[in-house]
mmCIF file of C-alpha atoms in Angstrom:
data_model
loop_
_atom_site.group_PDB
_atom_site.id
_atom_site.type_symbol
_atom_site.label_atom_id
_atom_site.label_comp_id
_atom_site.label_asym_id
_atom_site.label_seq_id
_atom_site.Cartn_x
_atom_site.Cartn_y
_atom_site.Cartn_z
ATOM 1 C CA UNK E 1 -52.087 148.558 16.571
ATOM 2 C CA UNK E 2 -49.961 151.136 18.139
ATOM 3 C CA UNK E 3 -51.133 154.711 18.293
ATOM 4 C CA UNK E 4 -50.968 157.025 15.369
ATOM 5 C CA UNK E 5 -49.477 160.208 15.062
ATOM 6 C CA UNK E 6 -50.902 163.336 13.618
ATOM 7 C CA UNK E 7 -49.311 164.691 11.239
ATOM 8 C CA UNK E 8 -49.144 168.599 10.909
ATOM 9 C CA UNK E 9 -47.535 171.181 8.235
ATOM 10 C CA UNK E 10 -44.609 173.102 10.205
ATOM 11 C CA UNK E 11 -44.837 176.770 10.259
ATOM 12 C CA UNK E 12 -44.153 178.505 6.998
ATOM 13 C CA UNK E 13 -41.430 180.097 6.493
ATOM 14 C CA UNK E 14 -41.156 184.217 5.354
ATOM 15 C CA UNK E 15 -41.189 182.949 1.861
ATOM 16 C CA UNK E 16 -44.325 180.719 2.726
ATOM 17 C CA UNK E 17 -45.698 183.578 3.880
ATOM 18 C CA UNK E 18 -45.121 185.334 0.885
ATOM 19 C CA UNK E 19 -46.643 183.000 -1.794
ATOM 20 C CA UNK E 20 -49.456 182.661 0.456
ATOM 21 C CA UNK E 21 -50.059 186.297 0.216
ATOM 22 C CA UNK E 22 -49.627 186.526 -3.408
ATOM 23 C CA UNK E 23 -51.891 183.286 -3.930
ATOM 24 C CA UNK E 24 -54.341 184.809 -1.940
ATOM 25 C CA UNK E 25 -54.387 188.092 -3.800
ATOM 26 C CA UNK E 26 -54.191 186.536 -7.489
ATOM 27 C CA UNK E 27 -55.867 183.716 -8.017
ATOM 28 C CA UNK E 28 -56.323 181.633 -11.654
ATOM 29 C CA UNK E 29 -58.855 179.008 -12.792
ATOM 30 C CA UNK E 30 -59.262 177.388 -15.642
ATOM 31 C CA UNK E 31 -62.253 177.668 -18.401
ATOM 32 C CA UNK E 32 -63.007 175.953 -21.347
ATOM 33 C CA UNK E 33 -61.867 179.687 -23.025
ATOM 34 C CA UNK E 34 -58.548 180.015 -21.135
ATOM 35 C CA UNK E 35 -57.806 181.149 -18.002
ATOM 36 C CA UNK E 36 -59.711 183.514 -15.687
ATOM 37 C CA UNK E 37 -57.800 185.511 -13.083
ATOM 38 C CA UNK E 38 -58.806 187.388 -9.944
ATOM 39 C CA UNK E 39 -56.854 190.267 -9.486
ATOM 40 C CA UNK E 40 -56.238 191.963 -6.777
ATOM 41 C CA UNK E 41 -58.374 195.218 -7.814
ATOM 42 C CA UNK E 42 -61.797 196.223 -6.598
ATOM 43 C CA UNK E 43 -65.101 197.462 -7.985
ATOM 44 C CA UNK E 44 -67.006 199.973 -6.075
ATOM 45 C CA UNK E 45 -68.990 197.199 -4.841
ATOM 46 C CA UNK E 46 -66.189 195.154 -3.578
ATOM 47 C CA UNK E 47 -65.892 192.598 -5.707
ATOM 48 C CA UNK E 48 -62.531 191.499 -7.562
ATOM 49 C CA UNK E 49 -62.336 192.431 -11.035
ATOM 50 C CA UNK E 50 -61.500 189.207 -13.390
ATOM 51 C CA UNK E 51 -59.667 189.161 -16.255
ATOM 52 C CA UNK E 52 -60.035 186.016 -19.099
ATOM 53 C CA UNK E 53 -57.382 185.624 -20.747
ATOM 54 C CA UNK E 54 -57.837 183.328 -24.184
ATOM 55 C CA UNK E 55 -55.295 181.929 -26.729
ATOM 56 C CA UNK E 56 -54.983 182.210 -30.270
ATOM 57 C CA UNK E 57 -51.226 180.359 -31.853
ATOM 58 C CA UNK E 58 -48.711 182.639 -29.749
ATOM 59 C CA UNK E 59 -51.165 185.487 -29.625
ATOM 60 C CA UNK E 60 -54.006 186.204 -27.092
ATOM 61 C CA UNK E 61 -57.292 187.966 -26.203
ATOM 62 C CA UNK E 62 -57.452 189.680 -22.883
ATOM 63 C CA UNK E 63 -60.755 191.038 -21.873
ATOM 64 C CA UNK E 64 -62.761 191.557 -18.654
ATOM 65 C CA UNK E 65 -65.049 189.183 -20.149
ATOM 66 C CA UNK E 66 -68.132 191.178 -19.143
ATOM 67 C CA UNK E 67 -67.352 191.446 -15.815
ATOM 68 C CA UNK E 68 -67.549 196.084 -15.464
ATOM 69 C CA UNK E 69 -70.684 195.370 -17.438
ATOM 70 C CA UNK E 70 -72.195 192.941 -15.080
ATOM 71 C CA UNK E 71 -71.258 195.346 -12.256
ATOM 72 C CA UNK E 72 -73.097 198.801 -13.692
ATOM 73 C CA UNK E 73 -76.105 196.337 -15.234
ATOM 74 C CA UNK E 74 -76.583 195.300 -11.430
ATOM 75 C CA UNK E 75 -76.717 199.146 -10.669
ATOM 76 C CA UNK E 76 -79.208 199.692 -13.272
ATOM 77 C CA UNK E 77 -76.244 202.056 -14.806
ATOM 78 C CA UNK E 78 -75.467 200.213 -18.169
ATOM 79 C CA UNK E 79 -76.565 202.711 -20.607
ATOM 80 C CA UNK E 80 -74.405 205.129 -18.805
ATOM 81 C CA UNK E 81 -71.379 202.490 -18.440
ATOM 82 C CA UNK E 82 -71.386 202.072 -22.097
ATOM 83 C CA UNK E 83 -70.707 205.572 -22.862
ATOM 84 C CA UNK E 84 -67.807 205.960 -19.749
ATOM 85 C CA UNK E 85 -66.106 202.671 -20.646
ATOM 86 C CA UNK E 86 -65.453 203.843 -24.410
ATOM 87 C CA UNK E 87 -64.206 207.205 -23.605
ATOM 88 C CA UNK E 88 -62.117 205.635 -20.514
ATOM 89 C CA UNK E 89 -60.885 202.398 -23.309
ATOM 90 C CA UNK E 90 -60.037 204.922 -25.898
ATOM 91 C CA UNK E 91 -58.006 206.930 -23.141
ATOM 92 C CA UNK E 92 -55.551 204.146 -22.493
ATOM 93 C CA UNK E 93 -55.646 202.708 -25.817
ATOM 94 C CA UNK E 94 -57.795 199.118 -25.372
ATOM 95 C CA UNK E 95 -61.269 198.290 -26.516
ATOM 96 C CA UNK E 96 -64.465 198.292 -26.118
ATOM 97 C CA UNK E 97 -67.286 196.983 -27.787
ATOM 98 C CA UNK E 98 -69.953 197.655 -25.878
ATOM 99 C CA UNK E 99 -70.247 194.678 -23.426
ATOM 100 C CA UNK E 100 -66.351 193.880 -22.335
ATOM 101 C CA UNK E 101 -63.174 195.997 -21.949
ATOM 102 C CA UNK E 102 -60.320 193.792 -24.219
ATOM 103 C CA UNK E 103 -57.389 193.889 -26.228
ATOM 104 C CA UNK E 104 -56.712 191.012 -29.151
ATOM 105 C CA UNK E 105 -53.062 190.187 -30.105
ATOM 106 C CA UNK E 106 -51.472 190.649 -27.147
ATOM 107 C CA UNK E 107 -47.833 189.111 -27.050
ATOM 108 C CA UNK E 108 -46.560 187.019 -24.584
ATOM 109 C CA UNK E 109 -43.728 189.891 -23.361
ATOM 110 C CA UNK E 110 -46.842 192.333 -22.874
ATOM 111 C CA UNK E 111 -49.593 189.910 -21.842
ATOM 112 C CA UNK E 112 -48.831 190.793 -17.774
ATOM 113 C CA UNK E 113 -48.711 194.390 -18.500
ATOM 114 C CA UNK E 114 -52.739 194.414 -20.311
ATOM 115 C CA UNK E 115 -54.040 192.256 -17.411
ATOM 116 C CA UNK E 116 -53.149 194.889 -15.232
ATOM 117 C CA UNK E 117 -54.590 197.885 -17.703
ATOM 118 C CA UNK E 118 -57.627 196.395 -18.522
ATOM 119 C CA UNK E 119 -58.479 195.312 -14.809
ATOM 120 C CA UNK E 120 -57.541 199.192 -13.659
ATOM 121 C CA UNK E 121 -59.633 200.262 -16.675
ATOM 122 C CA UNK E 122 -62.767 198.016 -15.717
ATOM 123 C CA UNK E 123 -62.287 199.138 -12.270
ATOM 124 C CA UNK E 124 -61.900 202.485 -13.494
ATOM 125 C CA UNK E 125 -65.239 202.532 -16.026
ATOM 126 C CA UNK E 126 -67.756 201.185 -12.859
ATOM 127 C CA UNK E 127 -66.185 203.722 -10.418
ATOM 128 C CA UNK E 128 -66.839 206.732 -12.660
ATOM 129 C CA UNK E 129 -70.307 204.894 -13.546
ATOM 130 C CA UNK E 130 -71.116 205.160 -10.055
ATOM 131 C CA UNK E 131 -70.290 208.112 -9.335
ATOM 132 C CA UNK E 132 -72.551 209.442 -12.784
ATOM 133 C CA UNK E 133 -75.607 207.446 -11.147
ATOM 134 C CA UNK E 134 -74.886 208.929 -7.643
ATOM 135 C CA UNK E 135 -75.191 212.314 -9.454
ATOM 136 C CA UNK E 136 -77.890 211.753 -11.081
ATOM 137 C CA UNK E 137 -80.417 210.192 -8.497
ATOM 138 C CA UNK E 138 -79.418 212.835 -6.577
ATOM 139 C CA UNK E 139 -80.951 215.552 -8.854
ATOM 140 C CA UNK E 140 -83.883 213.253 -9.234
ATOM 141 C CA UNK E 141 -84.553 212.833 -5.410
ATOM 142 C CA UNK E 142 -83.890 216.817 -5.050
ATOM 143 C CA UNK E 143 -86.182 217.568 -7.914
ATOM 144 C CA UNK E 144 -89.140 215.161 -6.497
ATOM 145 C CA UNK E 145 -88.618 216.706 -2.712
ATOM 146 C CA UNK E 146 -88.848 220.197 -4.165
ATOM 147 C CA UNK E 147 -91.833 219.423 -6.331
ATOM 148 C CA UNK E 148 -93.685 217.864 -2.847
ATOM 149 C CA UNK E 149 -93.132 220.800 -0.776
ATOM 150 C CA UNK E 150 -94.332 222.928 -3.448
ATOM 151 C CA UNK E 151 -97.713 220.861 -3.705
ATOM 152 C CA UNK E 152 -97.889 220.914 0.210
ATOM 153 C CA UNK E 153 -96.558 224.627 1.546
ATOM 154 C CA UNK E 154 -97.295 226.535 -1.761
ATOM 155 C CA UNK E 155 -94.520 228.128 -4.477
ATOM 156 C CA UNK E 156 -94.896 231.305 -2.623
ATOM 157 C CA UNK E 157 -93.340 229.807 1.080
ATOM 158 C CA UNK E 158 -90.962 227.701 -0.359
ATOM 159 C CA UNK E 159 -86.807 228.723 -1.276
ATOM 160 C CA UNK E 160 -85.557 226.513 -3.429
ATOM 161 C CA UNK E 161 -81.548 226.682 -3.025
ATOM 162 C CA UNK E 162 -81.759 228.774 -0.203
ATOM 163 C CA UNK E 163 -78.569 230.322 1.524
ATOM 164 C CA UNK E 164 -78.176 230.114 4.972
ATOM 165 C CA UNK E 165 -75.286 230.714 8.031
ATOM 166 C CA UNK E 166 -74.883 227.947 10.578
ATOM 167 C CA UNK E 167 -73.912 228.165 13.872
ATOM 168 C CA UNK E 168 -70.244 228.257 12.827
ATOM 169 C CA UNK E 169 -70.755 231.622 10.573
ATOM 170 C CA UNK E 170 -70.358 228.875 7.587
ATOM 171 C CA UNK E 171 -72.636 229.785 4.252
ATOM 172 C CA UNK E 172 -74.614 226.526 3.695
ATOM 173 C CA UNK E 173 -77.486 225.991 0.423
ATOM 174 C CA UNK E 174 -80.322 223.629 1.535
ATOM 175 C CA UNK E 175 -82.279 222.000 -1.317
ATOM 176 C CA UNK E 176 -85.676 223.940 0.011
ATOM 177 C CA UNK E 177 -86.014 225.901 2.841
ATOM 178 C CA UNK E 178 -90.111 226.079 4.110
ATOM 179 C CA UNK E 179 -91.656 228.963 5.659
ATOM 180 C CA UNK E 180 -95.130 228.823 7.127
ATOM 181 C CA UNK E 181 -96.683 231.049 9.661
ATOM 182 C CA UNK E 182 -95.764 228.132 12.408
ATOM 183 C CA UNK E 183 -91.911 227.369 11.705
ATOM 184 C CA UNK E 184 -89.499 227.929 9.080
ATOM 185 C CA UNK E 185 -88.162 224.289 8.089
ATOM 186 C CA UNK E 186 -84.586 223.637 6.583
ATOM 187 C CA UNK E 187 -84.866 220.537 4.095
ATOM 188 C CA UNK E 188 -81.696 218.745 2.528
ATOM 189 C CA UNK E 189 -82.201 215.592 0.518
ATOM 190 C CA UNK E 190 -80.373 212.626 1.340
ATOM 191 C CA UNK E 191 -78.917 209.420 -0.674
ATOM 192 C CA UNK E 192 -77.829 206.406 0.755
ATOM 193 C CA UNK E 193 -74.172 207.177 -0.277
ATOM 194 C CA UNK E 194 -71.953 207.494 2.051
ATOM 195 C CA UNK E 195 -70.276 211.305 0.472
ATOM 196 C CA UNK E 196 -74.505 212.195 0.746
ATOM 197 C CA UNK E 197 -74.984 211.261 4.544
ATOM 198 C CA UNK E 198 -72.020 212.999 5.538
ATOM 199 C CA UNK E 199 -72.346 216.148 3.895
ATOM 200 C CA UNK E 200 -75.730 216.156 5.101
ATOM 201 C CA UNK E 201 -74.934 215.524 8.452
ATOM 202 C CA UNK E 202 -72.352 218.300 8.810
ATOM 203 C CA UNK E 203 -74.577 220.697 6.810
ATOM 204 C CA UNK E 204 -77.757 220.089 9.159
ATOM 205 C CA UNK E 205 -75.849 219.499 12.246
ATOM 206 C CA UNK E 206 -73.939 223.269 12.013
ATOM 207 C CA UNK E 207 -77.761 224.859 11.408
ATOM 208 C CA UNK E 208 -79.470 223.131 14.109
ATOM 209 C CA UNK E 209 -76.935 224.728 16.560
ATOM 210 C CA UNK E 210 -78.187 227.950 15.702
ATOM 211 C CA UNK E 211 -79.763 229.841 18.491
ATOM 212 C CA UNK E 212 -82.825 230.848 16.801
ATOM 213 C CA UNK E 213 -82.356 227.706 14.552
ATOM 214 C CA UNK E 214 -84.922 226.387 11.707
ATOM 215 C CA UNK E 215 -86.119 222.843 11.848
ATOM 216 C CA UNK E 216 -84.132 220.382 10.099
ATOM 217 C CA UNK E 217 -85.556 217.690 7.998
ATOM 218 C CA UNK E 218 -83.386 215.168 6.121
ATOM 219 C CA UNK E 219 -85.600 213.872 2.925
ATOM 220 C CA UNK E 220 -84.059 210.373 2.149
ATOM 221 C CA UNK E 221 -84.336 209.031 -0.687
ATOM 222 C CA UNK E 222 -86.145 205.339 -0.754
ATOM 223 C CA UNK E 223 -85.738 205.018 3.536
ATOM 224 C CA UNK E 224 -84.982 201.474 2.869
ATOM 225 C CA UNK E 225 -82.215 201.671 1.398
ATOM 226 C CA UNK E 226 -80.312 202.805 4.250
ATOM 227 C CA UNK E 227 -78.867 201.229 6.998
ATOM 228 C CA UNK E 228 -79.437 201.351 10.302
ATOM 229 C CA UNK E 229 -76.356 202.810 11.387
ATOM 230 C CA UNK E 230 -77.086 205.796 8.848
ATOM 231 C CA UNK E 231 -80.808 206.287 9.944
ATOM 232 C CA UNK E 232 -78.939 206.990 13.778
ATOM 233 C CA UNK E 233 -76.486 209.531 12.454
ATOM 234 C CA UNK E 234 -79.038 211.583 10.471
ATOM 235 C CA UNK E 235 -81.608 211.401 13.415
ATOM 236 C CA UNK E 236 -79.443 212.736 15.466
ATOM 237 C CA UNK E 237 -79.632 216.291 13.268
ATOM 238 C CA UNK E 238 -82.742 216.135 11.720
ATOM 239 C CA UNK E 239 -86.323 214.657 11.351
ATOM 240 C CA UNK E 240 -86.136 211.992 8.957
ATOM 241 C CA UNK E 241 -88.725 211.658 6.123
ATOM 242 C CA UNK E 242 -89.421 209.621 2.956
ATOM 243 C CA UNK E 243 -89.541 211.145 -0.415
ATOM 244 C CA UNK E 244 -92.274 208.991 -0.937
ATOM 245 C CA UNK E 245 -94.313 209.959 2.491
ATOM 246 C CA UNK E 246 -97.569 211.647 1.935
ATOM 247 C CA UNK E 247 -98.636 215.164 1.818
ATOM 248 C CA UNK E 248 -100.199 214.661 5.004
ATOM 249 C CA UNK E 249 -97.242 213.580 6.527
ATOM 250 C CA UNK E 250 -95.225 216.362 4.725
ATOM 251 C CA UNK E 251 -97.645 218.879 6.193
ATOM 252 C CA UNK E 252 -96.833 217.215 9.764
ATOM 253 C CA UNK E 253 -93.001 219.059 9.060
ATOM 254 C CA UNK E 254 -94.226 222.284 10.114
ATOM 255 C CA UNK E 255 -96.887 221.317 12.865
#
């Protein structure tokens, strides 16, 4: 038997290229309800929004099938979700009825057009949910870290919302700032968000650099949670403590 040759595509050609990018970045499969497609839009998590689209005669349903739901249940977000994606639906004129983002009766001339609303709106609804839950375990964390160093230092030596310059002349407000007969402590609580640790960082960083500076303690909310990358950056302004630490280990702040 003579040798056999391997066979192997040729390069593709600029159009190749091109349907290979736009197969990559929409992508359809096929369900016993229609057709799902993965569009080329991201939740805050980084996954691709999916749209379902379903057939009725000439008409058709086009809904995120659950999929912004799914994403802010995951978050632990979905009573807040509920009440964004309504308001957000209403704003662009789709529906929502309290578990997917759709719109029923959708022609065949506008069909392309409502994939690419109700994906933006889906996308839209988690972002904003997100950003509600950021806000809001923010407050929490600040309100427990406030309440410890209360229960630790005493009402009378703690500032809650306290002004104070940096080393750039900058006005900065720390969550608490502690003052005991042995050091006066600058506290700023931190979330594992990304818009958190950096504003934290610069915040802290500028006071540190103060000549006759305060100690700087970054209270992070559930330590865990953050990576190892962030733990470095925020050591490198501040001592780092749990929210859930104990009072003894609180007290340690200002030994």
């Amino acid at each position: 038997m003579g040798a056999t040759t391997e066979l192997r595509p040729g390069p593709l050609t600029k159009y190749g290229y091109l349907e290979k990018i736009a197969g990559d970045l929409v992508r359809l499969r096929h369900s016993p309800r229609g057709g799902i497609i993965t569009v080329p839009v991201l939740f805050p998590s980084g996954s691709h929004v999916t749209i379902l689209v379903s057939f009725n005669g000439e008409r058709c349903l086009i809904s995120d099938d659950g999929s912004a739901f799914a994403e802010a249940d995951m978050m632990g977000a979905s009573e807040i979700f509920r009440r964004i994606a309504r308001s957000v639906a209403s704003e662009v004129g789709v529906k929502f009825n309290s578990f997917e983002i759709f719109e029923a009766e959708v022609g065949a001339e506008t069909a392309t057009g409502m994939v690419a609303i109700i994906a933006d709106t889906a996308r839209r609804a988690v972002e904003l949910t997100a950003e509600r839950l950021a806000k809001r375990l923010e407050v929490e964390a600040r309100t427990s870290v406030v309440d410890k160093l209360i229960s630790v230092f005493g009402k009378s030596h703690v500032s809650i919302d306290a002004a104070i310059s940096g080393a750039s002349a900058h006005g900065w407000v720390v969550d608490a700032l502690v003052r005991t007969s042995s050091a006066t402590i600058a506290v700023e609580t931190v979330t594992p968000s990304p818009t958190s640790i950096s504003s934290a960082y610069v915040k802290l960083d500028d006071i540190r650099r103060l000549e006759s500076a305060p100690r700087t303690v970054a209270a992070l909310r559930n330590r865990t949670a953050f990576g190892s990358d962030q733990l470095l950056i925020l050591g490198r302004t501040a001592r780092l403590i749990d929210l859930a630490a104990t009072s003894h280990e609180y007290e340690r702040l200002a030994a």
